[in-house]
GROMACS .gro file of N, CA, C and O in nm:
model
  424
    1UNK      N    1   0.084  -0.118   0.000
    1UNK     CA    2   0.000   0.000   0.000
    1UNK      C    3   0.089   0.124   0.000
    1UNK      O    4   0.182   0.134   0.079
    2UNK      N    5   0.057   0.218  -0.088
    2UNK     CA    6   0.130   0.343  -0.096
    2UNK      C    7   0.035   0.458  -0.068
    2UNK      O    8  -0.084   0.449  -0.097
    3UNK      N    9   0.088   0.566  -0.014
    3UNK     CA   10   0.008   0.685   0.013
    3UNK      C   11   0.042   0.791  -0.091
    3UNK      O   12   0.159   0.823  -0.112
    4UNK      N   13  -0.063   0.846  -0.153
    4UNK     CA   14  -0.044   0.947  -0.256
    4UNK      C   15  -0.110   1.078  -0.218
    4UNK      O   16  -0.217   1.079  -0.158
    5UNK      N   17  -0.047   1.186  -0.256
    5UNK     CA   18  -0.108   1.316  -0.249
    5UNK      C   19  -0.181   1.339  -0.380
    5UNK      O   20  -0.147   1.280  -0.483
    6UNK      N   21  -0.281   1.421  -0.378
    6UNK     CA   22  -0.359   1.452  -0.497
    6UNK      C   23  -0.325   1.593  -0.542
    6UNK      O   24  -0.339   1.688  -0.466
    7UNK      N   25  -0.277   1.605  -0.665
    7UNK     CA   26  -0.240   1.734  -0.722
    7UNK      C   27  -0.315   1.748  -0.854
    7UNK      O   28  -0.272   1.697  -0.957
    8UNK      N   29  -0.430   1.815  -0.851
    8UNK     CA   30  -0.515   1.822  -0.970
    8UNK      C   31  -0.448   1.898  -1.084
    8UNK      O   32  -0.491   1.888  -1.198
    9UNK      N   33  -0.340   1.969  -1.058
    9UNK     CA   34  -0.268   2.039  -1.164
    9UNK      C   35  -0.150   1.961  -1.220
    9UNK      O   36  -0.088   2.003  -1.317
   10UNK      N   37  -0.121   1.846  -1.162
   10UNK     CA   38  -0.006   1.766  -1.207
   10UNK      C   39  -0.038   1.699  -1.340
   10UNK      O   40  -0.140   1.633  -1.355
   11UNK      N   41   0.051   1.718  -1.437
   11UNK     CA   42   0.032   1.654  -1.568
   11UNK      C   43   0.063   1.506  -1.562
   11UNK      O   44   0.002   1.426  -1.632
   12UNK      N   45   0.159   1.467  -1.480
   12UNK     CA   46   0.202   1.329  -1.471
   12UNK      C   47   0.211   1.288  -1.326
   12UNK      O   48   0.252   1.366  -1.241
   13UNK      N   49   0.174   1.163  -1.299
   13UNK     CA   50   0.185   1.111  -1.163
   13UNK      C   51   0.333   1.087  -1.131
   13UNK      O   52   0.414   1.061  -1.219
   14UNK      N   53   0.366   1.096  -1.004
   14UNK     CA   54   0.505   1.078  -0.961
   14UNK      C   55   0.514   0.982  -0.844
   14UNK      O   56   0.424   0.975  -0.762
   15UNK      N   57   0.624   0.909  -0.842
   15UNK     CA   58   0.661   0.822  -0.730
   15UNK      C   59   0.798   0.862  -0.681
   15UNK      O   60   0.885   0.899  -0.761
   16UNK      N   61   0.818   0.855  -0.552
   16UNK     CA   62   0.951   0.881  -0.498
   16UNK      C   63   1.049   0.775  -0.549
   16UNK      O   64   1.013   0.658  -0.561
   17UNK      N   65   1.172   0.812  -0.580
   17UNK     CA   66   1.272   0.717  -0.631
   17UNK      C   67   1.298   0.598  -0.539
   17UNK      O   68   1.341   0.493  -0.587
   18UNK      N   69   1.269   0.610  -0.410
   18UNK     CA   70   1.294   0.499  -0.318
   18UNK      C   71   1.212   0.375  -0.355
   18UNK      O   72   1.244   0.265  -0.311
   19UNK      N   73   1.107   0.389  -0.436
   19UNK     CA   74   1.022   0.277  -0.475
   19UNK      C   75   1.067   0.210  -0.605
   19UNK      O   76   1.009   0.109  -0.645
   20UNK      N   77   1.169   0.263  -0.670
   20UNK     CA   78   1.208   0.211  -0.801
   20UNK      C   79   1.243   0.063  -0.797
   20UNK      O   80   1.197  -0.014  -0.881
   21UNK      N   81   1.324   0.021  -0.702
   21UNK     CA   82   1.365  -0.120  -0.695
   21UNK      C   83   1.252  -0.210  -0.645
   21UNK      O   84   1.227  -0.316  -0.702
   22UNK      N   85   1.184  -0.168  -0.540
   22UNK     CA   86   1.080  -0.253  -0.481
   22UNK      C   87   0.964  -0.278  -0.576
   22UNK      O   88   0.902  -0.384  -0.575
   23UNK      N   89   0.932  -0.181  -0.660
   23UNK     CA   90   0.820  -0.194  -0.754
   23UNK      C   91   0.863  -0.240  -0.893
   23UNK      O   92   0.781  -0.243  -0.985
   24UNK      N   93   0.988  -0.278  -0.910
   24UNK     CA   94   1.041  -0.308  -1.044
   24UNK      C   95   0.963  -0.417  -1.119
   24UNK      O   96   0.958  -0.416  -1.242
   25UNK      N   97   0.901  -0.509  -1.050
   25UNK     CA   98   0.821  -0.614  -1.115
   25UNK      C   99   0.685  -0.563  -1.161
   25UNK      O  100   0.615  -0.632  -1.235
   26UNK      N  101   0.647  -0.443  -1.119
   26UNK     CA  102   0.513  -0.391  -1.147
   26UNK      C  103   0.509  -0.284  -1.254
   26UNK      O  104   0.403  -0.229  -1.281
   27UNK      N  105   0.622  -0.253  -1.316
   27UNK     CA  106   0.620  -0.148  -1.419
   27UNK      C  107   0.707  -0.184  -1.538
   27UNK      O  108   0.794  -0.269  -1.530
   28UNK      N  109   0.676  -0.116  -1.649
   28UNK     CA  110   0.755  -0.125  -1.771
   28UNK      C  111   0.821   0.011  -1.793
   28UNK      O  112   0.755   0.114  -1.781
   29UNK      N  113   0.948   0.010  -1.825
   29UNK     CA  114   1.021   0.135  -1.848
   29UNK      C  115   0.983   0.191  -1.984
   29UNK      O  116   0.990   0.122  -2.085
   30UNK      N  117   0.941   0.316  -1.986
   30UNK     CA  118   0.907   0.385  -2.109
   30UNK      C  119   1.022   0.471  -2.160
   30UNK      O  120   1.024   0.508  -2.276
   31UNK      N  121   1.115   0.507  -2.073
   31UNK     CA  122   1.228   0.590  -2.113
   31UNK      C  123   1.256   0.698  -2.010
   31UNK      O  124   1.202   0.698  -1.900
   32UNK      N  125   1.342   0.789  -2.050
   32UNK     CA  126   1.377   0.900  -1.962
   32UNK      C  127   1.309   1.027  -2.011
   32UNK      O  128   1.276   1.040  -2.128
   33UNK      N  129   1.288   1.118  -1.920
   33UNK     CA  130   1.220   1.243  -1.950
   33UNK      C  131   1.287   1.354  -1.871
   33UNK      O  132   1.366   1.329  -1.780
   34UNK      N  133   1.256   1.477  -1.902
   34UNK     CA  134   1.305   1.593  -1.829
   34UNK      C  135   1.189   1.651  -1.749
   34UNK      O  136   1.076   1.656  -1.796
   35UNK      N  137   1.219   1.692  -1.626
   35UNK     CA  138   1.116   1.751  -1.542
   35UNK      C  139   1.173   1.876  -1.476
   35UNK      O  140   1.285   1.874  -1.424
   36UNK      N  141   1.095   1.983  -1.479
   36UNK     CA  142   1.135   2.108  -1.414
   36UNK      C  143   1.028   2.153  -1.318
   36UNK      O  144   0.911   2.120  -1.333
   37UNK      N  145   1.070   2.227  -1.219
   37UNK     CA  146   0.976   2.276  -1.120
   37UNK      C  147   0.984   2.426  -1.105
   37UNK      O  148   1.042   2.496  -1.189
   38UNK      N  149   0.927   2.474  -0.998
   38UNK     CA  150   0.922   2.617  -0.973
   38UNK      C  151   1.061   2.677  -0.956
   38UNK      O  152   1.082   2.796  -0.981
   39UNK      N  153   1.158   2.594  -0.914
   39UNK     CA  154   1.293   2.646  -0.894
   39UNK      C  155   1.372   2.657  -1.024
   39UNK      O  156   1.488   2.695  -1.024
   40UNK      N  157   1.308   2.620  -1.136
   40UNK     CA  158   1.366   2.631  -1.271
   40UNK      C  159   1.477   2.528  -1.297
   40UNK      O  160   1.537   2.530  -1.402
   41UNK      N  161   1.504   2.439  -1.204
   41UNK     CA  162   1.602   2.332  -1.228
   41UNK      C  163   1.535   2.220  -1.306
   41UNK      O  164   1.422   2.181  -1.275
   42UNK      N  165   1.604   2.168  -1.405
   42UNK     CA  166   1.554   2.058  -1.486
   42UNK      C  167   1.636   1.934  -1.453
   42UNK      O  168   1.759   1.939  -1.451
   43UNK      N  169   1.567   1.823  -1.424
   43UNK     CA  170   1.634   1.698  -1.388
   43UNK      C  171   1.587   1.587  -1.482
   43UNK      O  172   1.477   1.591  -1.536
   44UNK      N  173   1.673   1.487  -1.497
   44UNK     CA  174   1.641   1.369  -1.576
   44UNK      C  175   1.565   1.272  -1.486
   44UNK      O  176   1.608   1.243  -1.374
   45UNK      N  177   1.450   1.220  -1.533
   45UNK     CA  178   1.369   1.129  -1.454
   45UNK      C  179   1.332   1.007  -1.538
   45UNK      O  180   1.333   1.012  -1.660
   46UNK      N  181   1.302   0.898  -1.471
   46UNK     CA  182   1.262   0.774  -1.538
   46UNK      C  183   1.111   0.771  -1.550
   46UNK      O  184   1.039   0.789  -1.451
   47UNK      N  185   1.059   0.746  -1.672
   47UNK     CA  186   0.915   0.735  -1.696
   47UNK      C  187   0.881   0.586  -1.707
   47UNK      O  188   0.945   0.513  -1.781
   48UNK      N  189   0.780   0.544  -1.631
   48UNK     CA  190   0.738   0.404  -1.632
   48UNK      C  191   0.586   0.393  -1.647
   48UNK      O  192   0.514   0.489  -1.620
   49UNK      N  193   0.541   0.278  -1.689
   49UNK     CA  194   0.399   0.247  -1.698
   49UNK      C  195   0.368   0.139  -1.596
   49UNK      O  196   0.428   0.031  -1.599
   50UNK      N  197   0.277   0.168  -1.504
   50UNK     CA  198   0.239   0.073  -1.399
   50UNK      C  199   0.103   0.016  -1.439
   50UNK      O  200   0.008   0.089  -1.463
   51UNK      N  201   0.096  -0.117  -1.444
   51UNK     CA  202  -0.023  -0.183  -1.497
   51UNK      C  203  -0.122  -0.232  -1.393
   51UNK      O  204  -0.236  -0.258  -1.425
   52UNK      N  205  -0.082  -0.249  -1.270
   52UNK     CA  206  -0.170  -0.316  -1.174
   52UNK      C  207  -0.200  -0.230  -1.052
   52UNK      O  208  -0.189  -0.275  -0.940
   53UNK      N  209  -0.241  -0.109  -1.074
   53UNK     CA  210  -0.278  -0.020  -0.965
   53UNK      C  211  -0.424  -0.046  -0.929
   53UNK      O  212  -0.510  -0.043  -1.017
   54UNK      N  213  -0.451  -0.071  -0.803
   54UNK     CA  214  -0.588  -0.093  -0.759
   54UNK      C  215  -0.623   0.014  -0.656
   54UNK      O  216  -0.556   0.027  -0.554
   55UNK      N  217  -0.725   0.092  -0.687
   55UNK     CA  218  -0.774   0.195  -0.597
   55UNK      C  219  -0.924   0.175  -0.582
   55UNK      O  220  -0.997   0.175  -0.683
   56UNK      N  221  -0.967   0.155  -0.460
   56UNK     CA  222  -1.108   0.135  -0.432
   56UNK      C  223  -1.165   0.021  -0.517
   56UNK      O  224  -1.270   0.033  -0.577
   57UNK      N  225  -1.089  -0.089  -0.526
   57UNK     CA  226  -1.127  -0.209  -0.599
   57UNK      C  227  -1.139  -0.189  -0.749
   57UNK      O  228  -1.196  -0.272  -0.819
   58UNK      N  229  -1.086  -0.080  -0.802
   58UNK     CA  230  -1.084  -0.057  -0.946
   58UNK      C  231  -0.940  -0.058  -0.993
   58UNK      O  232  -0.852  -0.003  -0.927
   59UNK      N  233  -0.917  -0.121  -1.107
   59UNK     CA  234  -0.781  -0.132  -1.159
   59UNK      C  235  -0.752  -0.019  -1.258
   59UNK      O  236  -0.835   0.014  -1.341
   60UNK      N  237  -0.632   0.039  -1.246
   60UNK     CA  238  -0.589   0.149  -1.331
   60UNK      C  239  -0.454   0.116  -1.392
   60UNK      O  240  -0.373   0.044  -1.334
   61UNK      N  241  -0.428   0.171  -1.509
   61UNK     CA  242  -0.295   0.168  -1.570
   61UNK      C  243  -0.253   0.314  -1.585
   61UNK      O  244  -0.326   0.393  -1.645
   62UNK      N  245  -0.140   0.350  -1.525
   62UNK     CA  246  -0.097   0.489  -1.528
   62UNK      C  247   0.053   0.497  -1.549
   62UNK      O  248   0.127   0.407  -1.510
   63UNK      N  249   0.095   0.606  -1.611
   63UNK     CA  250   0.237   0.636  -1.624
   63UNK      C  251   0.281   0.717  -1.502
   63UNK      O  252   0.206   0.801  -1.453
   64UNK      N  253   0.403   0.691  -1.458
   64UNK     CA  254   0.461   0.763  -1.345
   64UNK      C  255   0.602   0.808  -1.380
   64UNK      O  256   0.668   0.748  -1.464
   65UNK      N  257   0.645   0.914  -1.316
   65UNK     CA  258   0.784   0.955  -1.318
   65UNK      C  259   0.843   0.923  -1.182
   65UNK      O  260   0.779   0.951  -1.079
   66UNK      N  261   0.960   0.862  -1.178
   66UNK     CA  262   1.031   0.847  -1.051
   66UNK      C  263   1.107   0.977  -1.030
   66UNK      O  264   1.202   1.008  -1.102
   67UNK      N  265   1.062   1.054  -0.932
   67UNK     CA  266   1.122   1.186  -0.910
   67UNK      C  267   1.099   1.229  -0.766
   67UNK      O  268   1.002   1.188  -0.702
   68UNK      N  269   1.190   1.311  -0.716
   68UNK     CA  270   1.168   1.372  -0.585
   68UNK      C  271   1.055   1.473  -0.600
   68UNK      O  272   1.053   1.552  -0.694
   69UNK      N  273   0.962   1.469  -0.507
   69UNK     CA  274   0.845   1.555  -0.517
   69UNK      C  275   0.879   1.701  -0.495
   69UNK      O  276   0.818   1.789  -0.553
   70UNK      N  277   0.974   1.725  -0.408
   70UNK     CA  278   1.016   1.861  -0.380
   70UNK      C  279   1.168   1.862  -0.376
   70UNK      O  280   1.229   1.770  -0.323
   71UNK      N  281   1.227   1.964  -0.431
   71UNK     CA  282   1.372   1.970  -0.434
   71UNK      C  283   1.430   2.041  -0.313
   71UNK      O  284   1.359   2.078  -0.220
   72UNK      N  285   1.558   2.055  -0.317
   72UNK     CA  286   1.627   2.131  -0.213
   72UNK      C  287   1.622   2.065  -0.077
   72UNK      O  288   1.642   1.946  -0.063
   73UNK      N  289   1.593   2.144   0.024
   73UNK     CA  290   1.598   2.096   0.162
   73UNK      C  291   1.471   2.026   0.206
   73UNK      O  292   1.463   1.975   0.316
   74UNK      N  293   1.369   2.024   0.121
   74UNK     CA  294   1.242   1.963   0.159
   74UNK      C  295   1.255   1.811   0.154
   74UNK      O  296   1.297   1.753   0.056
   75UNK      N  297   1.218   1.745   0.261
   75UNK     CA  298   1.221   1.600   0.269
   75UNK      C  299   1.079   1.551   0.289
   75UNK      O  300   1.021   1.569   0.396
   76UNK      N  301   1.020   1.491   0.185
   76UNK     CA  302   0.882   1.445   0.191
   76UNK      C  303   0.881   1.302   0.245
   76UNK      O  304   0.941   1.213   0.186
   77UNK      N  305   0.814   1.280   0.357
   77UNK     CA  306   0.809   1.147   0.416
   77UNK      C  307   0.667   1.097   0.439
   77UNK      O  308   0.647   0.980   0.464
   78UNK      N  309   0.567   1.184   0.431
   78UNK     CA  310   0.431   1.141   0.463
   78UNK      C  311   0.357   1.079   0.345
   78UNK      O  312   0.255   1.014   0.364
   79UNK      N  313   0.406   1.099   0.222
   79UNK     CA  314   0.344   1.038   0.104
   79UNK      C  315   0.451   0.974   0.017
   79UNK      O  316   0.569   1.004   0.029
   80UNK      N  317   0.407   0.882  -0.068
   80UNK     CA  318   0.498   0.808  -0.155
   80UNK      C  319   0.497   0.859  -0.298
   80UNK      O  320   0.577   0.816  -0.380
   81UNK      N  321   0.405   0.949  -0.328
   81UNK     CA  322   0.396   1.002  -0.463
   81UNK      C  323   0.280   1.097  -0.477
   81UNK      O  324   0.210   1.128  -0.380
   82UNK      N  325   0.259   1.142  -0.599
   82UNK     CA  326   0.148   1.231  -0.633
   82UNK      C  327   0.072   1.173  -0.751
   82UNK      O  328   0.133   1.117  -0.842
   83UNK      N  329  -0.058   1.186  -0.748
   83UNK     CA  330  -0.138   1.155  -0.865
   83UNK      C  331  -0.212   1.283  -0.904
   83UNK      O  332  -0.241   1.367  -0.820
   84UNK      N  333  -0.240   1.297  -1.032
   84UNK     CA  334  -0.299   1.421  -1.079
   84UNK      C  335  -0.403   1.401  -1.186
   84UNK      O  336  -0.487   1.311  -1.178
   85UNK      N  337  -0.393   1.483  -1.289
   85UNK     CA  338  -0.496   1.489  -1.393
   85UNK      C  339  -0.518   1.353  -1.460
   85UNK      O  340  -0.632   1.316  -1.486
   86UNK      N  341  -0.412   1.279  -1.492
   86UNK     CA  342  -0.430   1.150  -1.557
   86UNK      C  343  -0.524   1.060  -1.477
   86UNK      O  344  -0.614   0.997  -1.532
   87UNK      N  345  -0.501   1.054  -1.348
   87UNK     CA  346  -0.585   0.972  -1.262
   87UNK      C  347  -0.728   1.027  -1.255
   87UNK      O  348  -0.825   0.954  -1.269
   88UNK      N  349  -0.741   1.156  -1.234
   88UNK     CA  350  -0.873   1.217  -1.220
   88UNK      C  351  -0.955   1.211  -1.349
   88UNK      O  352  -1.077   1.218  -1.345
   89UNK      N  353  -0.890   1.194  -1.464
   89UNK     CA  354  -0.962   1.192  -1.591
   89UNK      C  355  -1.021   1.055  -1.624
   89UNK      O  356  -1.097   1.042  -1.719
   90UNK      N  357  -0.988   0.950  -1.546
   90UNK     CA  358  -1.042   0.818  -1.573
   90UNK      C  359  -1.193   0.813  -1.554
   90UNK      O  360  -1.264   0.747  -1.626
   91UNK      N  361  -1.243   0.879  -1.453
   91UNK     CA  362  -1.386   0.886  -1.429
   91UNK      C  363  -1.413   1.004  -1.337
   91UNK      O  364  -1.322   1.062  -1.280
   92UNK      N  365  -1.540   1.039  -1.324
   92UNK     CA  366  -1.575   1.153  -1.239
   92UNK      C  367  -1.542   1.122  -1.094
   92UNK      O  368  -1.567   1.012  -1.045
   93UNK      N  369  -1.487   1.222  -1.027
   93UNK     CA  370  -1.451   1.206  -0.886
   93UNK      C  371  -1.499   1.327  -0.807
   93UNK      O  372  -1.523   1.433  -0.863
   94UNK      N  373  -1.513   1.306  -0.679
   94UNK     CA  374  -1.544   1.415  -0.586
   94UNK      C  375  -1.447   1.402  -0.470
   94UNK      O  376  -1.411   1.291  -0.429
   95UNK      N  377  -1.404   1.515  -0.417
   95UNK     CA  378  -1.308   1.514  -0.309
   95UNK      C  379  -1.370   1.581  -0.186
   95UNK      O  380  -1.421   1.692  -0.194
   96UNK      N  381  -1.364   1.511  -0.074
   96UNK     CA  382  -1.408   1.566   0.054
   96UNK      C  383  -1.280   1.600   0.130
   96UNK      O  384  -1.218   1.514   0.192
   97UNK      N  385  -1.237   1.724   0.122
   97UNK     CA  386  -1.111   1.766   0.185
   97UNK      C  387  -1.116   1.755   0.337
   97UNK      O  388  -1.018   1.722   0.400
   98UNK      N  389  -1.233   1.785   0.394
   98UNK     CA  390  -1.245   1.782   0.540
   98UNK      C  391  -1.217   1.642   0.595
   98UNK      O  392  -1.148   1.626   0.695
   99UNK      N  393  -1.270   1.538   0.528
   99UNK     CA  394  -1.255   1.402   0.576
   99UNK      C  395  -1.147   1.324   0.501
   99UNK      O  396  -1.132   1.204   0.522
  100UNK      N  397  -1.071   1.391   0.412
  100UNK     CA  398  -0.964   1.327   0.335
  100UNK      C  399  -1.015   1.205   0.259
  100UNK      O  400  -0.956   1.097   0.265
  101UNK      N  401  -1.126   1.220   0.187
  101UNK     CA  402  -1.183   1.110   0.112
  101UNK      C  403  -1.201   1.148  -0.034
  101UNK      O  404  -1.233   1.262  -0.067
  102UNK      N  405  -1.184   1.048  -0.120
  102UNK     CA  406  -1.203   1.063  -0.263
  102UNK      C  407  -1.316   0.969  -0.304
  102UNK      O  408  -1.314   0.851  -0.267
  103UNK      N  409  -1.413   1.020  -0.377
  103UNK     CA  410  -1.527   0.940  -0.417
  103UNK      C  411  -1.526   0.922  -0.569
  103UNK      O  412  -1.496   1.016  -0.643
  104UNK      N  413  -1.560   0.802  -0.614
  104UNK     CA  414  -1.577   0.775  -0.757
  104UNK      C  415  -1.726   0.783  -0.788
  104UNK      O  416  -1.807   0.717  -0.723
  105UNK      N  417  -1.762   0.864  -0.886
  105UNK     CA  418  -1.902   0.884  -0.921
  105UNK      C  419  -1.936   0.810  -1.049
  105UNK      O  420  -1.854   0.799  -1.139
  106UNK      N  421  -2.059   0.759  -1.055
  106UNK     CA  422  -2.105   0.691  -1.178
  106UNK      C  423  -2.162   0.792  -1.275
  106UNK      O  424  -2.209   0.894  -1.243
   0.00000   0.00000   0.00000
């Protein structure tokens, strides 16, 4: 089980690099990509396709970048990655921020 933050503005989902080896049986390498952030630094990241993601008993196939979520002195330990627009576009969703819940709508 991994914990993800939800970033509705994120173009691509991200996983922390610490998961690269442990999840290696669950993804296919698509290649390398460049990623830049607010600090204007551009880094080389690995792009992968994960085929067996299960969220709320529904299976998803999503591409991820293995990348540090925040650069510099920020050390992110409470989540394992971010999901964004790609995930939210699979079906209609509603977010209850107060109770930290995500709902899938029919």
